[in-house]
mmCIF file of N, CA and C in Angstrom:
data_model
loop_
_atom_site.group_PDB
_atom_site.id
_atom_site.type_symbol
_atom_site.label_atom_id
_atom_site.label_comp_id
_atom_site.label_asym_id
_atom_site.label_seq_id
_atom_site.Cartn_x
_atom_site.Cartn_y
_atom_site.Cartn_z
ATOM 1 N N UNK A 1 33.759 -2.882 9.346
ATOM 2 C CA UNK A 1 34.193 -1.554 9.459
ATOM 3 C C UNK A 1 34.211 -0.874 8.033
ATOM 4 N N UNK A 2 34.678 -1.565 7.016
ATOM 5 C CA UNK A 2 34.686 -1.036 5.675
ATOM 6 C C UNK A 2 33.211 -0.625 5.220
ATOM 7 N N UNK A 3 32.282 -1.512 5.501
ATOM 8 C CA UNK A 3 30.944 -1.263 5.171
ATOM 9 C C UNK A 3 30.357 -0.025 5.808
ATOM 10 N N UNK A 4 30.709 0.127 7.107
ATOM 11 C CA UNK A 4 30.237 1.342 7.865
ATOM 12 C C UNK A 4 30.838 2.562 7.172
ATOM 13 N N UNK A 5 32.115 2.506 6.820
ATOM 14 C CA UNK A 5 32.745 3.580 6.141
ATOM 15 C C UNK A 5 32.120 3.894 4.861
ATOM 16 N N UNK A 6 31.790 2.904 4.063
ATOM 17 C CA UNK A 6 31.111 3.139 2.725
ATOM 18 C C UNK A 6 29.740 3.798 2.929
ATOM 19 N N UNK A 7 29.046 3.426 3.930
ATOM 20 C CA UNK A 7 27.784 4.109 4.225
ATOM 21 C C UNK A 7 27.940 5.571 4.467
ATOM 22 N N UNK A 8 28.915 5.844 5.378
ATOM 23 C CA UNK A 8 29.158 7.260 5.717
ATOM 24 C C UNK A 8 29.661 8.051 4.537
ATOM 25 N N UNK A 9 30.569 7.446 3.764
ATOM 26 C CA UNK A 9 31.059 8.158 2.580
ATOM 27 C C UNK A 9 30.029 8.314 1.529
ATOM 28 N N UNK A 10 29.082 7.323 1.483
ATOM 29 C CA UNK A 10 27.922 7.454 0.551
ATOM 30 C C UNK A 10 27.079 8.648 0.879
ATOM 31 N N UNK A 11 26.821 8.811 2.158
ATOM 32 C CA UNK A 11 26.016 10.009 2.683
ATOM 33 C C UNK A 11 26.722 11.275 2.277
ATOM 34 N N UNK A 12 28.076 11.351 2.447
ATOM 35 C CA UNK A 12 28.811 12.489 2.057
ATOM 36 C C UNK A 12 28.727 12.695 0.539
ATOM 37 N N UNK A 13 28.737 11.681 -0.260
ATOM 38 C CA UNK A 13 28.746 11.797 -1.689
ATOM 39 C C UNK A 13 27.371 12.388 -2.121
ATOM 40 N N UNK A 14 26.351 12.061 -1.426
ATOM 41 C CA UNK A 14 25.013 12.572 -1.792
ATOM 42 C C UNK A 14 25.049 14.098 -1.477
ATOM 43 N N UNK A 15 25.737 14.534 -0.388
ATOM 44 C CA UNK A 15 25.724 15.959 -0.035
ATOM 45 C C UNK A 15 26.766 16.727 -0.828
ATOM 46 N N UNK A 16 27.935 16.212 -0.980
ATOM 47 C CA UNK A 16 29.037 16.967 -1.438
ATOM 48 C C UNK A 16 29.512 16.665 -2.938
ATOM 49 N N UNK A 17 28.975 15.575 -3.488
ATOM 50 C CA UNK A 17 29.305 15.250 -4.857
ATOM 51 C C UNK A 17 28.883 16.326 -5.809
ATOM 52 N N UNK A 18 29.636 16.513 -6.944
ATOM 53 C CA UNK A 18 29.250 17.425 -7.873
ATOM 54 C C UNK A 18 28.603 16.808 -9.094
ATOM 55 N N UNK A 19 28.837 15.546 -9.347
ATOM 56 C CA UNK A 19 28.216 14.893 -10.524
ATOM 57 C C UNK A 19 26.986 14.028 -10.038
ATOM 58 N N UNK A 20 26.089 13.932 -10.921
ATOM 59 C CA UNK A 20 24.919 13.133 -10.679
ATOM 60 C C UNK A 20 25.322 11.667 -10.418
ATOM 61 N N UNK A 21 26.348 11.208 -11.196
ATOM 62 C CA UNK A 21 26.764 9.805 -11.027
ATOM 63 C C UNK A 21 27.272 9.532 -9.667
ATOM 64 N N UNK A 22 28.148 10.470 -9.136
ATOM 65 C CA UNK A 22 28.692 10.297 -7.798
ATOM 66 C C UNK A 22 27.603 10.292 -6.718
ATOM 67 N N UNK A 23 26.651 11.199 -6.874
ATOM 68 C CA UNK A 23 25.541 11.268 -5.982
ATOM 69 C C UNK A 23 24.656 10.009 -5.955
ATOM 70 N N UNK A 24 24.396 9.487 -7.171
ATOM 71 C CA UNK A 24 23.604 8.325 -7.301
ATOM 72 C C UNK A 24 24.345 7.111 -6.752
ATOM 73 N N UNK A 25 25.602 6.986 -7.085
ATOM 74 C CA UNK A 25 26.466 5.881 -6.591
ATOM 75 C C UNK A 25 26.525 5.956 -5.040
ATOM 76 N N UNK A 26 26.651 7.173 -4.509
ATOM 77 C CA UNK A 26 26.752 7.351 -3.016
ATOM 78 C C UNK A 26 25.401 6.817 -2.383
ATOM 79 N N UNK A 27 24.295 7.200 -3.005
ATOM 80 C CA UNK A 27 23.009 6.724 -2.409
ATOM 81 C C UNK A 27 22.886 5.237 -2.495
ATOM 82 N N UNK A 28 23.282 4.675 -3.586
ATOM 83 C CA UNK A 28 23.273 3.186 -3.762
ATOM 84 C C UNK A 28 24.115 2.511 -2.694
ATOM 85 N N UNK A 29 25.325 3.098 -2.411
ATOM 86 C CA UNK A 29 26.181 2.557 -1.402
ATOM 87 C C UNK A 29 25.504 2.624 -0.002
ATOM 88 N N UNK A 30 24.800 3.726 0.309
ATOM 89 C CA UNK A 30 24.168 3.854 1.556
ATOM 90 C C UNK A 30 23.100 2.734 1.642
ATOM 91 N N UNK A 31 22.300 2.572 0.681
ATOM 92 C CA UNK A 31 21.201 1.660 0.709
ATOM 93 C C UNK A 31 21.688 0.112 0.794
ATOM 94 N N UNK A 32 22.629 -0.166 -0.146
ATOM 95 C CA UNK A 32 23.048 -1.560 -0.181
ATOM 96 C C UNK A 32 23.920 -1.977 1.016
ATOM 97 N N UNK A 33 24.810 -1.078 1.447
ATOM 98 C CA UNK A 33 25.675 -1.465 2.559
ATOM 99 C C UNK A 33 24.939 -1.397 3.905
ATOM 100 N N UNK A 34 23.911 -0.538 4.009
ATOM 101 C CA UNK A 34 23.071 -0.531 5.227
ATOM 102 C C UNK A 34 22.318 -1.882 5.282
ATOM 103 N N UNK A 35 21.775 -2.320 4.166
ATOM 104 C CA UNK A 35 21.028 -3.602 4.091
ATOM 105 C C UNK A 35 22.017 -4.733 4.428
ATOM 106 N N UNK A 36 23.192 -4.748 3.798
ATOM 107 C CA UNK A 36 24.201 -5.817 4.095
ATOM 108 C C UNK A 36 24.591 -5.862 5.556
ATOM 109 N N UNK A 37 24.823 -4.644 6.133
ATOM 110 C CA UNK A 37 25.179 -4.554 7.545
ATOM 111 C C UNK A 37 24.110 -5.133 8.436
ATOM 112 N N UNK A 38 22.841 -4.877 8.112
ATOM 113 C CA UNK A 38 21.740 -5.438 8.889
ATOM 114 C C UNK A 38 21.659 -6.951 8.763
ATOM 115 N N UNK A 39 21.908 -7.413 7.571
ATOM 116 C CA UNK A 39 21.939 -8.854 7.365
ATOM 117 C C UNK A 39 22.983 -9.517 8.171
ATOM 118 N N UNK A 40 24.161 -8.920 8.087
ATOM 119 C CA UNK A 40 25.352 -9.488 8.832
ATOM 120 C C UNK A 40 25.066 -9.428 10.323
ATOM 121 N N UNK A 41 24.495 -8.386 10.846
ATOM 122 C CA UNK A 41 24.231 -8.273 12.270
ATOM 123 C C UNK A 41 23.271 -9.404 12.720
ATOM 124 N N UNK A 42 22.220 -9.661 11.893
ATOM 125 C CA UNK A 42 21.289 -10.682 12.255
ATOM 126 C C UNK A 42 21.980 -12.051 12.249
ATOM 127 N N UNK A 43 22.790 -12.282 11.329
ATOM 128 C CA UNK A 43 23.559 -13.504 11.244
ATOM 129 C C UNK A 43 24.520 -13.743 12.393
ATOM 130 N N UNK A 44 25.208 -12.767 12.725
ATOM 131 C CA UNK A 44 26.237 -12.890 13.830
ATOM 132 C C UNK A 44 25.545 -12.969 15.253
ATOM 133 N N UNK A 45 24.452 -12.311 15.357
ATOM 134 C CA UNK A 45 23.699 -12.311 16.670
ATOM 135 C C UNK A 45 23.347 -13.728 17.020
ATOM 136 N N UNK A 46 22.972 -14.503 16.010
ATOM 137 C CA UNK A 46 22.509 -15.885 16.264
ATOM 138 C C UNK A 46 23.767 -16.697 16.739
ATOM 139 N N UNK A 47 24.994 -16.281 16.324
ATOM 140 C CA UNK A 47 26.184 -16.991 16.580
ATOM 141 C C UNK A 47 26.959 -16.460 17.809
ATOM 142 N N UNK A 48 26.356 -15.342 18.366
ATOM 143 C CA UNK A 48 26.946 -14.658 19.563
ATOM 144 C C UNK A 48 28.447 -14.264 19.232
ATOM 145 N N UNK A 49 28.555 -13.721 18.044
ATOM 146 C CA UNK A 49 29.830 -13.106 17.661
ATOM 147 C C UNK A 49 29.690 -11.602 17.635
ATOM 148 N N UNK A 50 30.704 -10.870 18.165
ATOM 149 C CA UNK A 50 30.643 -9.487 18.173
ATOM 150 C C UNK A 50 31.365 -8.865 16.966
ATOM 151 N N UNK A 51 30.678 -7.871 16.398
ATOM 152 C CA UNK A 51 31.286 -7.118 15.328
ATOM 153 C C UNK A 51 31.722 -5.764 15.785
ATOM 154 N N UNK A 52 32.628 -5.078 15.150
ATOM 155 C CA UNK A 52 33.005 -3.783 15.569
ATOM 156 C C UNK A 52 31.836 -2.850 15.390
ATOM 157 N N UNK A 53 31.665 -1.987 16.391
ATOM 158 C CA UNK A 53 30.557 -0.961 16.357
ATOM 159 C C UNK A 53 31.078 0.361 15.948
ATOM 160 N N UNK A 54 32.381 0.541 15.939
ATOM 161 C CA UNK A 54 32.931 1.817 15.555
ATOM 162 C C UNK A 54 33.972 1.594 14.356
ATOM 163 N N UNK A 55 34.161 2.629 13.620
ATOM 164 C CA UNK A 55 35.145 2.513 12.534
ATOM 165 C C UNK A 55 36.519 2.648 13.085
ATOM 166 N N UNK A 56 37.479 2.157 12.312
ATOM 167 C CA UNK A 56 38.813 2.285 12.603
ATOM 168 C C UNK A 56 39.315 3.752 12.513
ATOM 169 N N UNK A 57 40.374 4.099 13.116
ATOM 170 C CA UNK A 57 40.849 5.430 13.050
ATOM 171 C C UNK A 57 41.251 5.801 11.605
ATOM 172 N N UNK A 58 41.693 4.809 10.850
ATOM 173 C CA UNK A 58 42.032 4.996 9.448
ATOM 174 C C UNK A 58 40.754 5.340 8.631
ATOM 175 N N UNK A 59 39.689 4.621 8.896
ATOM 176 C CA UNK A 59 38.476 4.970 8.189
ATOM 177 C C UNK A 59 37.844 6.285 8.684
ATOM 178 N N UNK A 60 37.919 6.649 9.872
ATOM 179 C CA UNK A 60 37.451 7.870 10.405
ATOM 180 C C UNK A 60 38.246 8.985 9.756
ATOM 181 N N UNK A 61 39.535 8.857 9.628
ATOM 182 C CA UNK A 61 40.417 9.865 9.014
ATOM 183 C C UNK A 61 40.011 10.073 7.576
ATOM 184 N N UNK A 62 39.645 8.924 6.835
ATOM 185 C CA UNK A 62 39.278 9.117 5.463
ATOM 186 C C UNK A 62 38.005 9.918 5.389
ATOM 187 N N UNK A 63 37.021 9.655 6.222
ATOM 188 C CA UNK A 63 35.844 10.410 6.233
ATOM 189 C C UNK A 63 36.093 11.852 6.496
ATOM 190 N N UNK A 64 36.902 12.090 7.528
ATOM 191 C CA UNK A 64 37.260 13.491 7.863
ATOM 192 C C UNK A 64 37.906 14.203 6.672
ATOM 193 N N UNK A 65 38.821 13.546 5.950
ATOM 194 C CA UNK A 65 39.466 14.149 4.852
ATOM 195 C C UNK A 65 38.519 14.473 3.751
ATOM 196 N N UNK A 66 37.607 13.521 3.388
ATOM 197 C CA UNK A 66 36.696 13.813 2.344
ATOM 198 C C UNK A 66 35.614 14.814 2.763
ATOM 199 N N UNK A 67 35.387 14.905 4.077
ATOM 200 C CA UNK A 67 34.375 15.990 4.570
ATOM 201 C C UNK A 67 34.891 17.350 4.249
ATOM 202 N N UNK A 68 36.167 17.597 4.140
ATOM 203 C CA UNK A 68 36.747 18.866 3.771
ATOM 204 C C UNK A 68 36.859 19.178 2.340
ATOM 205 N N UNK A 69 36.317 18.252 1.499
ATOM 206 C CA UNK A 69 36.405 18.489 0.072
ATOM 207 C C UNK A 69 34.991 18.674 -0.476
ATOM 208 N N UNK A 70 34.936 19.355 -1.699
ATOM 209 C CA UNK A 70 33.686 19.441 -2.367
ATOM 210 C C UNK A 70 33.928 19.519 -3.880
ATOM 211 N N UNK A 71 32.819 19.411 -4.566
ATOM 212 C CA UNK A 71 32.928 19.485 -6.037
ATOM 213 C C UNK A 71 33.761 18.437 -6.661
ATOM 214 N N UNK A 72 34.477 18.725 -7.740
ATOM 215 C CA UNK A 72 35.237 17.763 -8.445
ATOM 216 C C UNK A 72 36.360 17.115 -7.601
ATOM 217 N N UNK A 73 36.950 17.922 -6.655
ATOM 218 C CA UNK A 73 37.945 17.355 -5.736
ATOM 219 C C UNK A 73 37.323 16.237 -4.874
ATOM 220 N N UNK A 74 36.110 16.493 -4.429
ATOM 221 C CA UNK A 74 35.406 15.458 -3.601
ATOM 222 C C UNK A 74 35.160 14.196 -4.532
ATOM 223 N N UNK A 75 34.619 14.446 -5.727
ATOM 224 C CA UNK A 75 34.292 13.352 -6.577
ATOM 225 C C UNK A 75 35.481 12.408 -6.868
ATOM 226 N N UNK A 76 36.597 13.053 -7.168
ATOM 227 C CA UNK A 76 37.855 12.247 -7.445
ATOM 228 C C UNK A 76 38.305 11.455 -6.238
ATOM 229 N N UNK A 77 38.331 12.137 -5.101
ATOM 230 C CA UNK A 77 38.781 11.480 -3.834
ATOM 231 C C UNK A 77 37.774 10.358 -3.482
ATOM 232 N N UNK A 78 36.495 10.595 -3.655
ATOM 233 C CA UNK A 78 35.509 9.659 -3.224
ATOM 234 C C UNK A 78 35.589 8.366 -4.160
ATOM 235 N N UNK A 79 35.778 8.573 -5.424
ATOM 236 C CA UNK A 79 35.933 7.441 -6.325
ATOM 237 C C UNK A 79 37.087 6.599 -5.931
ATOM 238 N N UNK A 80 38.215 7.281 -5.652
ATOM 239 C CA UNK A 80 39.392 6.482 -5.270
ATOM 240 C C UNK A 80 39.264 5.781 -3.966
ATOM 241 N N UNK A 81 38.495 6.422 -3.001
ATOM 242 C CA UNK A 81 38.247 5.763 -1.734
ATOM 243 C C UNK A 81 37.340 4.559 -1.974
ATOM 244 N N UNK A 82 36.385 4.594 -2.861
ATOM 245 C CA UNK A 82 35.495 3.489 -3.146
ATOM 246 C C UNK A 82 36.255 2.343 -3.791
ATOM 247 N N UNK A 83 37.218 2.679 -4.704
ATOM 248 C CA UNK A 83 37.959 1.674 -5.327
ATOM 249 C C UNK A 83 38.846 0.975 -4.262
ATOM 250 N N UNK A 84 39.502 1.702 -3.440
ATOM 251 C CA UNK A 84 40.376 1.094 -2.418
ATOM 252 C C UNK A 84 39.547 0.289 -1.469
ATOM 253 N N UNK A 85 38.406 0.780 -0.993
ATOM 254 C CA UNK A 85 37.562 0.127 -0.078
ATOM 255 C C UNK A 85 37.006 -1.153 -0.668
ATOM 256 N N UNK A 86 36.533 -1.114 -1.830
ATOM 257 C CA UNK A 86 35.937 -2.301 -2.452
ATOM 258 C C UNK A 86 37.007 -3.342 -2.780
ATOM 259 N N UNK A 87 38.185 -2.966 -3.140
ATOM 260 C CA UNK A 87 39.248 -3.932 -3.352
ATOM 261 C C UNK A 87 39.553 -4.680 -2.011
ATOM 262 N N UNK A 88 39.587 -3.902 -0.955
ATOM 263 C CA UNK A 88 39.794 -4.532 0.370
ATOM 264 C C UNK A 88 38.670 -5.447 0.754
ATOM 265 N N UNK A 89 37.445 -5.023 0.511
ATOM 266 C CA UNK A 89 36.287 -5.806 0.843
ATOM 267 C C UNK A 89 36.200 -7.090 0.023
ATOM 268 N N UNK A 90 36.549 -6.963 -1.259
ATOM 269 C CA UNK A 90 36.529 -8.100 -2.155
ATOM 270 C C UNK A 90 37.511 -9.182 -1.661
ATOM 271 N N UNK A 91 38.722 -8.719 -1.282
ATOM 272 C CA UNK A 91 39.725 -9.620 -0.810
ATOM 273 C C UNK A 91 39.244 -10.345 0.505
ATOM 274 N N UNK A 92 38.670 -9.585 1.394
ATOM 275 C CA UNK A 92 38.152 -10.162 2.630
ATOM 276 C C UNK A 92 37.004 -11.225 2.347
ATOM 277 N N UNK A 93 36.093 -10.848 1.450
ATOM 278 C CA UNK A 93 34.935 -11.719 1.232
ATOM 279 C C UNK A 93 35.361 -12.912 0.414
ATOM 280 N N UNK A 94 36.386 -12.761 -0.474
ATOM 281 C CA UNK A 94 36.931 -13.940 -1.191
ATOM 282 C C UNK A 94 37.542 -14.896 -0.158
ATOM 283 N N UNK A 95 38.287 -14.386 0.768
ATOM 284 C CA UNK A 95 38.992 -15.229 1.716
ATOM 285 C C UNK A 95 37.895 -15.927 2.604
ATOM 286 N N UNK A 96 36.896 -15.235 3.017
ATOM 287 C CA UNK A 96 35.778 -15.831 3.816
ATOM 288 C C UNK A 96 35.060 -16.900 3.051
ATOM 289 N N UNK A 97 34.777 -16.580 1.778
ATOM 290 C CA UNK A 97 33.998 -17.511 0.962
ATOM 291 C C UNK A 97 34.773 -18.763 0.628
ATOM 292 N N UNK A 98 36.052 -18.661 0.603
ATOM 293 C CA UNK A 98 36.895 -19.858 0.291
ATOM 294 C C UNK A 98 37.411 -20.547 1.525
ATOM 295 N N UNK A 99 37.712 -19.841 2.603
ATOM 296 C CA UNK A 99 38.339 -20.467 3.764
ATOM 297 C C UNK A 99 37.544 -20.318 5.068
ATOM 298 N N UNK A 100 36.381 -19.718 4.973
ATOM 299 C CA UNK A 100 35.545 -19.517 6.189
ATOM 300 C C UNK A 100 35.231 -20.790 6.890
ATOM 301 N N UNK A 101 35.168 -20.795 8.187
ATOM 302 C CA UNK A 101 34.853 -21.984 8.960
ATOM 303 C C UNK A 101 33.370 -22.148 9.218
ATOM 304 N N UNK A 102 32.674 -21.031 9.249
ATOM 305 C CA UNK A 102 31.208 -21.109 9.485
ATOM 306 C C UNK A 102 30.462 -21.199 8.200
ATOM 307 N N UNK A 103 29.645 -22.151 8.002
ATOM 308 C CA UNK A 103 28.900 -22.344 6.693
ATOM 309 C C UNK A 103 28.040 -21.187 6.376
ATOM 310 N N UNK A 104 27.321 -20.641 7.341
ATOM 311 C CA UNK A 104 26.374 -19.591 7.075
ATOM 312 C C UNK A 104 27.147 -18.270 6.681
ATOM 313 N N UNK A 105 28.174 -17.940 7.411
ATOM 314 C CA UNK A 105 28.995 -16.763 7.078
ATOM 315 C C UNK A 105 29.679 -16.979 5.777
ATOM 316 N N UNK A 106 30.148 -18.165 5.510
ATOM 317 C CA UNK A 106 30.771 -18.444 4.213
ATOM 318 C C UNK A 106 29.791 -18.232 3.049
ATOM 319 N N UNK A 107 28.621 -18.746 3.219
ATOM 320 C CA UNK A 107 27.535 -18.611 2.194
ATOM 321 C C UNK A 107 27.135 -17.138 2.014
ATOM 322 N N UNK A 108 27.064 -16.373 3.119
ATOM 323 C CA UNK A 108 26.739 -14.957 3.065
ATOM 324 C C UNK A 108 27.833 -14.210 2.335
ATOM 325 N N UNK A 109 29.083 -14.424 2.604
ATOM 326 C CA UNK A 109 30.194 -13.776 1.895
ATOM 327 C C UNK A 109 30.146 -14.127 0.409
ATOM 328 N N UNK A 110 29.872 -15.415 0.117
ATOM 329 C CA UNK A 110 29.826 -15.805 -1.305
ATOM 330 C C UNK A 110 28.677 -15.147 -2.048
ATOM 331 N N UNK A 111 27.582 -14.928 -1.370
ATOM 332 C CA UNK A 111 26.381 -14.328 -1.959
ATOM 333 C C UNK A 111 26.696 -12.845 -2.183
ATOM 334 N N UNK A 112 27.413 -12.140 -1.309
ATOM 335 C CA UNK A 112 27.599 -10.734 -1.432
ATOM 336 C C UNK A 112 28.750 -10.379 -2.361
ATOM 337 N N UNK A 113 29.613 -11.289 -2.627
ATOM 338 C CA UNK A 113 30.797 -11.012 -3.414
ATOM 339 C C UNK A 113 30.461 -10.419 -4.780
ATOM 340 N N UNK A 114 29.484 -10.993 -5.556
ATOM 341 C CA UNK A 114 29.182 -10.365 -6.857
ATOM 342 C C UNK A 114 28.732 -8.942 -6.729
ATOM 343 N N UNK A 115 28.013 -8.546 -5.621
ATOM 344 C CA UNK A 115 27.578 -7.176 -5.439
ATOM 345 C C UNK A 115 28.814 -6.281 -5.328
ATOM 346 N N UNK A 116 29.733 -6.682 -4.517
ATOM 347 C CA UNK A 116 30.937 -5.908 -4.275
ATOM 348 C C UNK A 116 31.699 -5.706 -5.584
ATOM 349 N N UNK A 117 31.820 -6.788 -6.372
ATOM 350 C CA UNK A 117 32.498 -6.689 -7.629
ATOM 351 C C UNK A 117 31.810 -5.767 -8.580
ATOM 352 N N UNK A 118 30.472 -5.829 -8.544
ATOM 353 C CA UNK A 118 29.692 -4.889 -9.414
ATOM 354 C C UNK A 118 29.910 -3.444 -8.975
ATOM 355 N N UNK A 119 29.950 -3.214 -7.688
ATOM 356 C CA UNK A 119 30.197 -1.827 -7.215
ATOM 357 C C UNK A 119 31.569 -1.321 -7.615
ATOM 358 N N UNK A 120 32.579 -2.170 -7.591
ATOM 359 C CA UNK A 120 33.918 -1.801 -8.074
ATOM 360 C C UNK A 120 33.904 -1.500 -9.541
ATOM 361 N N UNK A 121 33.220 -2.339 -10.238
ATOM 362 C CA UNK A 121 33.149 -2.110 -11.764
ATOM 363 C C UNK A 121 32.475 -0.740 -12.038
ATOM 364 N N UNK A 122 31.457 -0.462 -11.289
ATOM 365 C CA UNK A 122 30.660 0.771 -11.463
ATOM 366 C C UNK A 122 31.558 1.962 -11.207
ATOM 367 N N UNK A 123 32.286 1.979 -10.081
ATOM 368 C CA UNK A 123 33.155 3.111 -9.745
ATOM 369 C C UNK A 123 34.304 3.224 -10.730
ATOM 370 N N UNK A 124 34.855 2.032 -11.191
ATOM 371 C CA UNK A 124 35.905 2.062 -12.163
ATOM 372 C C UNK A 124 35.398 2.681 -13.475
ATOM 373 N N UNK A 125 34.173 2.358 -13.838
ATOM 374 C CA UNK A 125 33.582 2.940 -15.065
ATOM 375 C C UNK A 125 33.406 4.457 -14.929
ATOM 376 N N UNK A 126 32.950 4.909 -13.730
ATOM 377 C CA UNK A 126 32.814 6.367 -13.498
ATOM 378 C C UNK A 126 34.132 7.022 -13.627
ATOM 379 N N UNK A 127 35.114 6.418 -13.101
ATOM 380 C CA UNK A 127 36.535 7.009 -13.158
ATOM 381 C C UNK A 127 36.981 7.041 -14.584
ATOM 382 N N UNK A 128 36.783 6.020 -15.323
ATOM 383 C CA UNK A 128 37.145 6.016 -16.782
ATOM 384 C C UNK A 128 36.374 7.032 -17.550
ATOM 385 N N UNK A 129 35.109 7.220 -17.250
ATOM 386 C CA UNK A 129 34.239 8.187 -18.005
ATOM 387 C C UNK A 129 34.769 9.598 -17.789
ATOM 388 N N UNK A 130 35.185 9.922 -16.574
ATOM 389 C CA UNK A 130 35.654 11.283 -16.308
ATOM 390 C C UNK A 130 37.040 11.528 -16.812
ATOM 391 N N UNK A 131 37.864 10.535 -17.032
ATOM 392 C CA UNK A 131 39.191 10.696 -17.497
ATOM 393 C C UNK A 131 39.321 10.804 -19.027
ATOM 394 N N UNK A 132 38.213 10.612 -19.734
ATOM 395 C CA UNK A 132 38.217 10.723 -21.170
ATOM 396 C C UNK A 132 38.144 12.177 -21.539
ATOM 397 N N UNK A 133 38.860 12.535 -22.607
ATOM 398 C CA UNK A 133 38.904 13.954 -22.977
ATOM 399 C C UNK A 133 37.538 14.406 -23.521
#
């Protein structure tokens, strides 16, 4: 669900973001999380596990809220949403990579963890850059 939200918010960032950095980061989130979603779908289909096909009401509300923003207000809210989302995703992936029962899912989570950490670092850097006088 988090990854689906990040794809949708990335699309919004490309459309509504005011800075080139936010637009570029949004496009990267669309591409990387779409690819990760496809990989995960292929992995779980073999295991006959069902994944959510819709976002949670909380994630939908976040998208709705950001849809009403533009410019710098959007950029700020988007960056914070990405920080929150990536922190949640990192915690989930760390738990799966350490405690997961399925070896393939565990390996996949372990493989994706550095990407999530890099995404978090990127958005934290964008936030730091805009808070400098």
